[in-house]
Coordinates of C-alpha atoms and ligand atoms in Angstrom, one line a residue:
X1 CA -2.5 -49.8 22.1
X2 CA -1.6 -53.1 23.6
X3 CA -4.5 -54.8 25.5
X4 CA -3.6 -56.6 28.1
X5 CA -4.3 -60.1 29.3
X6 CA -6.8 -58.5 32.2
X7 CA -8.1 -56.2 29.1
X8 CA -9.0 -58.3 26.4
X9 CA -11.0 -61.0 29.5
X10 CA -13.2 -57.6 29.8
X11 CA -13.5 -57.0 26.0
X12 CA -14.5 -60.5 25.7
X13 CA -17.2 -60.1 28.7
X14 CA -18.5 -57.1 26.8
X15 CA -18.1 -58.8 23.4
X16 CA -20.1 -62.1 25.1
X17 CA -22.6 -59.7 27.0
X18 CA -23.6 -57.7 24.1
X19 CA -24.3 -61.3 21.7
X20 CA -26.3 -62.6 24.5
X21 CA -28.3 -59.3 24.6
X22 CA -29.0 -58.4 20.7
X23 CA -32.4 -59.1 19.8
X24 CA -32.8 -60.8 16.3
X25 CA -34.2 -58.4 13.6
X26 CA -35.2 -61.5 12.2
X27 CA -36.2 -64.1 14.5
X28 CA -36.9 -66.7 12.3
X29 CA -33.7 -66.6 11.2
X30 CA -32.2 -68.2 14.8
X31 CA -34.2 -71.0 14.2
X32 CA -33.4 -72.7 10.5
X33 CA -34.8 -76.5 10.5
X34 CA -32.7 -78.6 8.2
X35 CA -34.8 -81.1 6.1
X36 CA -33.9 -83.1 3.9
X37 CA -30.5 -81.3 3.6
X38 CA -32.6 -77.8 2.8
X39 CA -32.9 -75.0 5.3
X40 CA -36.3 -73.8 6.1
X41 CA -37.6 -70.7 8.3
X42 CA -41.1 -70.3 10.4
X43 CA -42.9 -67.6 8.9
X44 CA -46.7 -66.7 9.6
X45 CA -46.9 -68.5 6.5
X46 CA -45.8 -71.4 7.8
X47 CA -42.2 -73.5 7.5
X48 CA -40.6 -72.2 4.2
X49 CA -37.4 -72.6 2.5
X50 CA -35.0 -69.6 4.2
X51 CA -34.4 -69.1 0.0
X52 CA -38.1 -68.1 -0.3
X53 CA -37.7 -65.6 2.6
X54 CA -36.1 -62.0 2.1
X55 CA -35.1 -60.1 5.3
X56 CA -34.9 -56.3 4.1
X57 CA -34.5 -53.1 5.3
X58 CA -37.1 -51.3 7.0
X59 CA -38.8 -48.9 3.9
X60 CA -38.2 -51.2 0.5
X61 CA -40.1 -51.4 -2.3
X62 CA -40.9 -54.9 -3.7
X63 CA -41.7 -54.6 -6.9
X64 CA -42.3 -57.4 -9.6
X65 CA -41.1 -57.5 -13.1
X66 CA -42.5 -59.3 -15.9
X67 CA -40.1 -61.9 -16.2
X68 CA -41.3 -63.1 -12.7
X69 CA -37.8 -61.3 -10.8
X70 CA -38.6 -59.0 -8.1
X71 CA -36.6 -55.8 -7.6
X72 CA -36.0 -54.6 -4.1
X73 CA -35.1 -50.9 -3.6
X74 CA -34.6 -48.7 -0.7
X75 CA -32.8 -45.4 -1.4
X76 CA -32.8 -44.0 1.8
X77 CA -30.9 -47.1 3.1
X78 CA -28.7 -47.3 0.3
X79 CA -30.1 -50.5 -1.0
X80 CA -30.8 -52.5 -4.2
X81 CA -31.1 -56.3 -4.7
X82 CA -32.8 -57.9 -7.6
X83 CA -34.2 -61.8 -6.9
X84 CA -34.6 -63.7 -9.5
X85 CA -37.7 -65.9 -10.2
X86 CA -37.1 -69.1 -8.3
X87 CA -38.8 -72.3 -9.7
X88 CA -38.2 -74.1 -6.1
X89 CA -39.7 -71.2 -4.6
X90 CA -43.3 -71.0 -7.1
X91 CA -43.7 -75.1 -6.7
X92 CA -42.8 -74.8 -2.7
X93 CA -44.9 -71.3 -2.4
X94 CA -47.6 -71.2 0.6
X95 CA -51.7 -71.9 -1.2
X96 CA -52.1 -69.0 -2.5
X97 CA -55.6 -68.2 -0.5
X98 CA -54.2 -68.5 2.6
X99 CA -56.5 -70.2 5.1
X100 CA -54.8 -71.5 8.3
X101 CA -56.0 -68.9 11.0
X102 CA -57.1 -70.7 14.5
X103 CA -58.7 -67.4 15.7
X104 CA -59.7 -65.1 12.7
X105 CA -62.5 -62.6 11.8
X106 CA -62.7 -62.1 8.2
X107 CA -64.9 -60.1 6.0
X108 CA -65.0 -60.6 2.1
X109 CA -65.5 -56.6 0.8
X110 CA -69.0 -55.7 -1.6
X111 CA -68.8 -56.7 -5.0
X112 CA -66.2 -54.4 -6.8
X113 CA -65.3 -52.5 -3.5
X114 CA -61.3 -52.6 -3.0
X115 CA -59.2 -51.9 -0.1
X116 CA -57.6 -48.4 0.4
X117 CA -57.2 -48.9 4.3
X118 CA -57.0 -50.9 7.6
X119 CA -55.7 -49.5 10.2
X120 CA -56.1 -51.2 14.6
X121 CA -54.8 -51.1 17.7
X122 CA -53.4 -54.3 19.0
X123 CA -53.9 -54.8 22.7
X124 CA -50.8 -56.9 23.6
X125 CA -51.5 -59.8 25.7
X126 CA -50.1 -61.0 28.3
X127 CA -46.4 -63.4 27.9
X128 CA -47.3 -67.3 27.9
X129 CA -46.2 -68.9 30.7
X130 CA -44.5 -71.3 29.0
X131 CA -42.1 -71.4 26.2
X132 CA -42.1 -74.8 24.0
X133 CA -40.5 -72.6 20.9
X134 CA -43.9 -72.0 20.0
X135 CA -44.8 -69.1 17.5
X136 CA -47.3 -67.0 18.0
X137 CA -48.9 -64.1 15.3
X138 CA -51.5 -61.7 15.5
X139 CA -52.3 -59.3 13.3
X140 CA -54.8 -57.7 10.9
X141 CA -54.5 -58.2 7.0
X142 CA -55.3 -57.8 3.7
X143 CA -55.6 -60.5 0.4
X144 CA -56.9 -60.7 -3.0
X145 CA -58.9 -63.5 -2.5
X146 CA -60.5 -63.3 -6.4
X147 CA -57.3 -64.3 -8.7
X148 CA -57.0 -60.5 -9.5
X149 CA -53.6 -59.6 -10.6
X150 CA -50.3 -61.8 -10.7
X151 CA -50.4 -64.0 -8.1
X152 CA -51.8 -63.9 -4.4
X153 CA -50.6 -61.3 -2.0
X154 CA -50.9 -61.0 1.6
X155 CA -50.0 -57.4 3.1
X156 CA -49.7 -57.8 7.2
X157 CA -48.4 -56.3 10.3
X158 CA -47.5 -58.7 12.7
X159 CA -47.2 -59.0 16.5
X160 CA -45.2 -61.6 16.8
X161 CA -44.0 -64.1 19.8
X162 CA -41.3 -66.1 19.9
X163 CA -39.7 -66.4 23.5
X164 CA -40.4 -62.5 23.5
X165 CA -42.5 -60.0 21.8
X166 CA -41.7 -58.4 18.4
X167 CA -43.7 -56.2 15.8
X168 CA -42.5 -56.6 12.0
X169 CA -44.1 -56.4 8.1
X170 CA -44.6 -59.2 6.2
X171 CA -45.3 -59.5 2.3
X172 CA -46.3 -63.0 0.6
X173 CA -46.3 -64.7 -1.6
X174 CA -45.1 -62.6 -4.9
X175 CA -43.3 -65.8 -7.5
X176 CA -43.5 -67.9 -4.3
X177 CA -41.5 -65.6 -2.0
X178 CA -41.9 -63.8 1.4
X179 CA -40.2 -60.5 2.6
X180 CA -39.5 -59.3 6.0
X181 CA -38.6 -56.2 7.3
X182 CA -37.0 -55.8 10.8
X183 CA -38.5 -56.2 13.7
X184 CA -39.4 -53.6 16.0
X185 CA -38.6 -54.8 20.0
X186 CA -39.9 -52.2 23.0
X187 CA -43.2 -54.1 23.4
X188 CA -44.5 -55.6 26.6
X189 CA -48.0 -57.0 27.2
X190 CA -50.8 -54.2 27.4
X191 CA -49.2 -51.9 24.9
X192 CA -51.3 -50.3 22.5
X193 CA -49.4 -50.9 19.4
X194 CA -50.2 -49.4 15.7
X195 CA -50.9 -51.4 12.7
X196 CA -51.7 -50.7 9.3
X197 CA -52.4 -51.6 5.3
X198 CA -52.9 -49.0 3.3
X199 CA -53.5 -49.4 -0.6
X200 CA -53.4 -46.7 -3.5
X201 CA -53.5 -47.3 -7.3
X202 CA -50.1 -48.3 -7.4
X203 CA -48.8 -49.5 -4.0
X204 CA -49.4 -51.3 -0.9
X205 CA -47.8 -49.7 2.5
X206 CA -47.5 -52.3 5.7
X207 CA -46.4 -50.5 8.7
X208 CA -46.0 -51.8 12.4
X209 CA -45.3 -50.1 14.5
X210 CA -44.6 -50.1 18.6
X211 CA -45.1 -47.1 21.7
X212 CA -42.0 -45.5 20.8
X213 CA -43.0 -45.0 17.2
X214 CA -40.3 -47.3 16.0
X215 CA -41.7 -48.9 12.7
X216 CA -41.2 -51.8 10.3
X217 CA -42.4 -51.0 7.1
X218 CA -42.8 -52.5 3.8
X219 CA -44.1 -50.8 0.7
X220 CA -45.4 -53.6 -2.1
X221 CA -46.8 -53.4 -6.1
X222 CA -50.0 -53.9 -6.7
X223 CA -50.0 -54.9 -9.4
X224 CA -53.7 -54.1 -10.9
X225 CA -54.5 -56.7 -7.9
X226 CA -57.9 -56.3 -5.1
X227 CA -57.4 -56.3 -2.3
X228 CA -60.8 -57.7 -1.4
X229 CA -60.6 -59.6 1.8
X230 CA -59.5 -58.4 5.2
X231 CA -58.8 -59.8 8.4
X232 CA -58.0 -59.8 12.3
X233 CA -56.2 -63.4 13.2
X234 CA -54.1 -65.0 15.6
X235 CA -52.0 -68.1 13.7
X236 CA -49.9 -70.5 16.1
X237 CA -46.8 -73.1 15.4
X238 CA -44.8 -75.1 18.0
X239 CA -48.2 -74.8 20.9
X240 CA -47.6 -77.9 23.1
X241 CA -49.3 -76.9 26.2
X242 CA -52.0 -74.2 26.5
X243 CA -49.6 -72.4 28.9
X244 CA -47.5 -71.7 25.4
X245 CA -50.9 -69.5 24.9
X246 CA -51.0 -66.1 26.9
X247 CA -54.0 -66.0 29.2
X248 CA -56.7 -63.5 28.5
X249 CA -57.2 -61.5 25.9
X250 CA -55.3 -60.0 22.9
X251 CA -57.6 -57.1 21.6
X252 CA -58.1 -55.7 17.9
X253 CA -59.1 -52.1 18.8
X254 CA -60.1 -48.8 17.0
X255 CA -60.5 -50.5 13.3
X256 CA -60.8 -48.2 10.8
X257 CA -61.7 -49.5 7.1
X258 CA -61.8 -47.3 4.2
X259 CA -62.7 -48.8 0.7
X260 CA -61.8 -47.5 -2.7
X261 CA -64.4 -44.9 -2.5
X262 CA -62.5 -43.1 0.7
X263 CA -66.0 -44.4 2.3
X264 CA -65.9 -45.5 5.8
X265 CA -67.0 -49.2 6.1
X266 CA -68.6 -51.1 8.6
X267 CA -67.1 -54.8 8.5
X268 CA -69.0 -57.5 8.9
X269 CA -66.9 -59.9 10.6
X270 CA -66.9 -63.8 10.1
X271 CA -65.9 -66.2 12.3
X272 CA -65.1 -69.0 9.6
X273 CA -63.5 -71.2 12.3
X274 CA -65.1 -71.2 15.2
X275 CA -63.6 -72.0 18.5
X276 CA -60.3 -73.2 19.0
X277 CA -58.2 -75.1 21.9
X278 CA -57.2 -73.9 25.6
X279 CA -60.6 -72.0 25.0
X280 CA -59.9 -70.3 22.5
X281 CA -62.8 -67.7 20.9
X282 CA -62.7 -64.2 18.7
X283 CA -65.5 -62.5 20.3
X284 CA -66.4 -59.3 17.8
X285 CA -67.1 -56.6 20.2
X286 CA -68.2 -54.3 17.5
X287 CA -67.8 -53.8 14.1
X288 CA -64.3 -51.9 15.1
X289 CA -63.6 -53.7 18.1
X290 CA -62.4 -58.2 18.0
X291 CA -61.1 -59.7 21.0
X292 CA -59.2 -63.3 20.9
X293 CA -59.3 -65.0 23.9
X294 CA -56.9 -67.9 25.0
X295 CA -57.6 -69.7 28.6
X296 CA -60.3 -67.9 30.3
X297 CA -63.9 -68.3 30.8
X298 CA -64.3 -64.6 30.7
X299 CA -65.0 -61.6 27.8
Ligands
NAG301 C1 -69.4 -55.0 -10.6 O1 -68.8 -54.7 -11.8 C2 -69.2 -55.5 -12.9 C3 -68.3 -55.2 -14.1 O2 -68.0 -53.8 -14.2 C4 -70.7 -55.2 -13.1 O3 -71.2 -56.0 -14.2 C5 -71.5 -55.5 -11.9 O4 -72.8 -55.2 -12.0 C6 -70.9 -54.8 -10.7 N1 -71.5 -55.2 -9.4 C7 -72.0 -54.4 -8.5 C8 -72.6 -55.0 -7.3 O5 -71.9 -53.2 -8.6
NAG302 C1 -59.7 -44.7 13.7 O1 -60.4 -43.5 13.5 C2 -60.6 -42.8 14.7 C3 -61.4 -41.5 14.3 O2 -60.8 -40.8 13.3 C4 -59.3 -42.4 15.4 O3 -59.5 -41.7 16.6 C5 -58.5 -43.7 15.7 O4 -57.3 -43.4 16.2 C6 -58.4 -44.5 14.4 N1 -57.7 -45.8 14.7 C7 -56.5 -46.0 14.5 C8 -56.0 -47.4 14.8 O5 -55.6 -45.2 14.2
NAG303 C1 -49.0 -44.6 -3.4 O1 -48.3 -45.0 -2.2 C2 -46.9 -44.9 -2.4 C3 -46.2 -45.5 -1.1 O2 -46.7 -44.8 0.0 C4 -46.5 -43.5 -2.7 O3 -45.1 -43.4 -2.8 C5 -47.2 -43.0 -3.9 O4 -46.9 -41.7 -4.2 C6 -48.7 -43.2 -3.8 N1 -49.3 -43.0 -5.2 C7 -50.4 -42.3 -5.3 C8 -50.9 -42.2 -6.7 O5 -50.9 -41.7 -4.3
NAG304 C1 -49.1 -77.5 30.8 O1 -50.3 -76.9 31.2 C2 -50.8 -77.1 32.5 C3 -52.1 -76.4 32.6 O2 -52.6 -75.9 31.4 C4 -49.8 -76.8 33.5 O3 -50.3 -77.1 34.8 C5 -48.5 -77.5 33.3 O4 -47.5 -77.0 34.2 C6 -48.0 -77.2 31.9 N1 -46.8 -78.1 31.6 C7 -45.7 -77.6 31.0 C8 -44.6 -78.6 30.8 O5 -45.6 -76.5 30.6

C-alpha cells in the first residue's frame, strides 16, 4: 500500500499519541541519574545502579545458585536469563537490614516463629497536589532480620507514586541485586487494593495486585532463610514540599498474619520512628488495622 503524505501525518499522530499515553512497566526506568559516568535507578531501596536492578516478567522465579549467579525463569512467559554474580553490585548493595522507613509499624516475630503469611488491604490515598519527581512507597513487607540464610531478603508489594499511581513486586537484595516485575496501572485514590507475602519451605510469593485483579508477581528462594520481621511502611525520595505528600490517610486494612504454625497472629506493632514531617504519624488502629497520616490534624 502506499501511504500518502496526509496518511503517514495521521500515523505519526497515532504513533506520537500512543508514546505519550503508555505507562512505564517500570517507572524507574524513565528516570536513570547519571553519576559519575554510571546509571543509577530509584528503587524503594533507594538510588541503585540500573545494573543491580532486574525488570522481569510478571510470574519469575529468582532463584540463587551457589556460585552467587541468580537464575531467572518463567515458563509461562517463555523466559530464561541467568545474572551473574556482580562484585559492583555486592559492594554497592543496599544495608542489608534495611532501615529507612519515615512512617513504619514493625513487629519482630516470637523466638523461632517464621513467616508463612501477610496479607492487607491498602487504602489508596489521595494524589499529592504537587509533583517535585518525588517517590512515594507504601507497602507491607517481610525480612530476615537474624542473618539466616545467604544474604538479606526483602519480599514487598508496593504501591507506588511517581507522578501517578502504580502497584508492582519488589525482591532485594539477593548478591546485591533487586528485581522488579511490572507494574500494575488502574489505581486511583480510595481503591482497595490486595497485597501479599506468602512463604513455604521453599519459596517466597509477592503478589500486588489492583481492582481489576491485574497482578505483579514475583516468586523468590528461600533459601533455608526466616523471615522474621514484618512490616507496614511508607518510604519517600524527591519530597520538597509537603504538598508532594497526599493529604489524609493511606490505610493498611484487614491484616492477616499467619506464622509457621498456620497459627493466626496478633502483631504487635512498633512505631520505631516516630513521627515524621508535614505531620506525619502511623496511628495502629488495631492489631489488623495501621493508618499513615500526611497533612492533617485528624485520625
Ligand atoms: C528456639 O530454638 C532454640 C534451638 O532449637 C531453643 O534452644 C530455644 O529454647 C527456642 N526458644 C523458644 C522461645 O522456643
Ligand atoms: C483476612 O482474613 C479475613 C477473614 O478470613 C478476610 O475476610 C480478609 O479478606 C482477609 N484479608 C485480606 C487482605 O485478604
Ligand atoms: C511453595 O510455593 C511455590 C510458589 O507458589 C509453589 O510452586 C510450591 O509448590 C510450594 N511448595 C510447597 C512445598 O508447598
Ligand atoms: C508548598 O506547600 C505549601 C503548603 O504546604 C503550598 O502553599 C505551596 O503552594 C507549595 N509550593 C509548591 C511550589 O508546591
Amino acid at each position: 500500500m502506499k501511504i500518502n503524505s496526509s496518511q503517514s501525518l495521521f500515523l505519526g499522530l497515532i504513533l506520537i499519541a500512543s508514546v505519550v499515553t503508555a505507562q512505564s512497566l517500570h517507572p524507574h526506568d524513565d528516570e536513570v541519574q547519571i553519576i559519575n559516568g554510571e546509571e543509577f535507578v530509584q528503587t524503594p531501596y533507594g538510588l541503585m545502579l540500573r545494573e543491580c536492578v532486574h525488570n522481569v516478567p510478571s510470574g519469575t522465579h529468582i532463584q540463587e545458585s551457589e556460585d552467587g549467579s541468580v537464575f531467572l525463569t518463567n515458563d509461562e512467559k517463555n523466559f530464561v536469563k541467568r545474572v551473574q554474580k556482580n562484585e559492583k553490585c555486592l559492594k554497592a548493595a543496599p544495608t542489608e537490614k534495611l532501615e529507612v522507613y519515615i512512617d513504619n509499624g514493625g513487629w519482630d516475630l516470637p523466638a523461632n516463629k517464621t513467616l508463612s503469611k501477610f496479607e492487607a488491604y491498602y487504602f489508596v490515598p489521595s494524589t499529592p497536589r504537587t509533583t517535585h519527581d518525588q517517590w512515594l512507597y507504601y507497602f507491607i513487607g517481610s525480612q530476615n532480620n537474624d542473618g539466616s540464610g545467604p544474604g538479606g531478603s526483602v519480599i514487598q508489594p508496593v504501591l507506588s507514586y511517581y507522578k501517578g499511581w502504580y502497584f508492582q513486586s519488589w525482591n532485594c537484595c539477593l548478591q546485591g541485586m533487586a528485581y522488579n516485575s511490572p507494574s500494575v496501572f488502574n489505581i486511583t485514590p480510595h481503591d482497595e487494593v490486595y497485597g501479599s507475602v506468602e512463604v513455604n519451605d521453599s519459596k517466597a510469593t509477592i503478589i500486588s495486585q489492583n481492582k481489576l485483579g491485574e497482578q505483579s508477581l514475583l516468586i523468590v528462594d528461600r533459601s533455608e532463610r526466616n523471615f522474621n520481621w514484618i512490616g507496614a511502611s511508607l518510604e519517600v525520595i524527591g519530597i520538597q514540599n509537603c504538598t508532594d505528600y497526599p493529604k489524609g490517610r493511606m490505610t493498611f486494612s484487614q491484616m492477616n498474619v499467619t506464622l509457621n504454625n498456620e497459627v493466626t497472629a496478633i502483631p504487635q506493632w512498633d512505631d520505631t520512628f516516630g513521627p515524621s514531617e508535614c505531620l506525619g504519624k502511623m496511628i495502629v488502629q488495631d492489631p489488623q488495622t495501621i493508618s499513615i497520616y500526611h497533612n492533617t490534624l485528624k485520625e
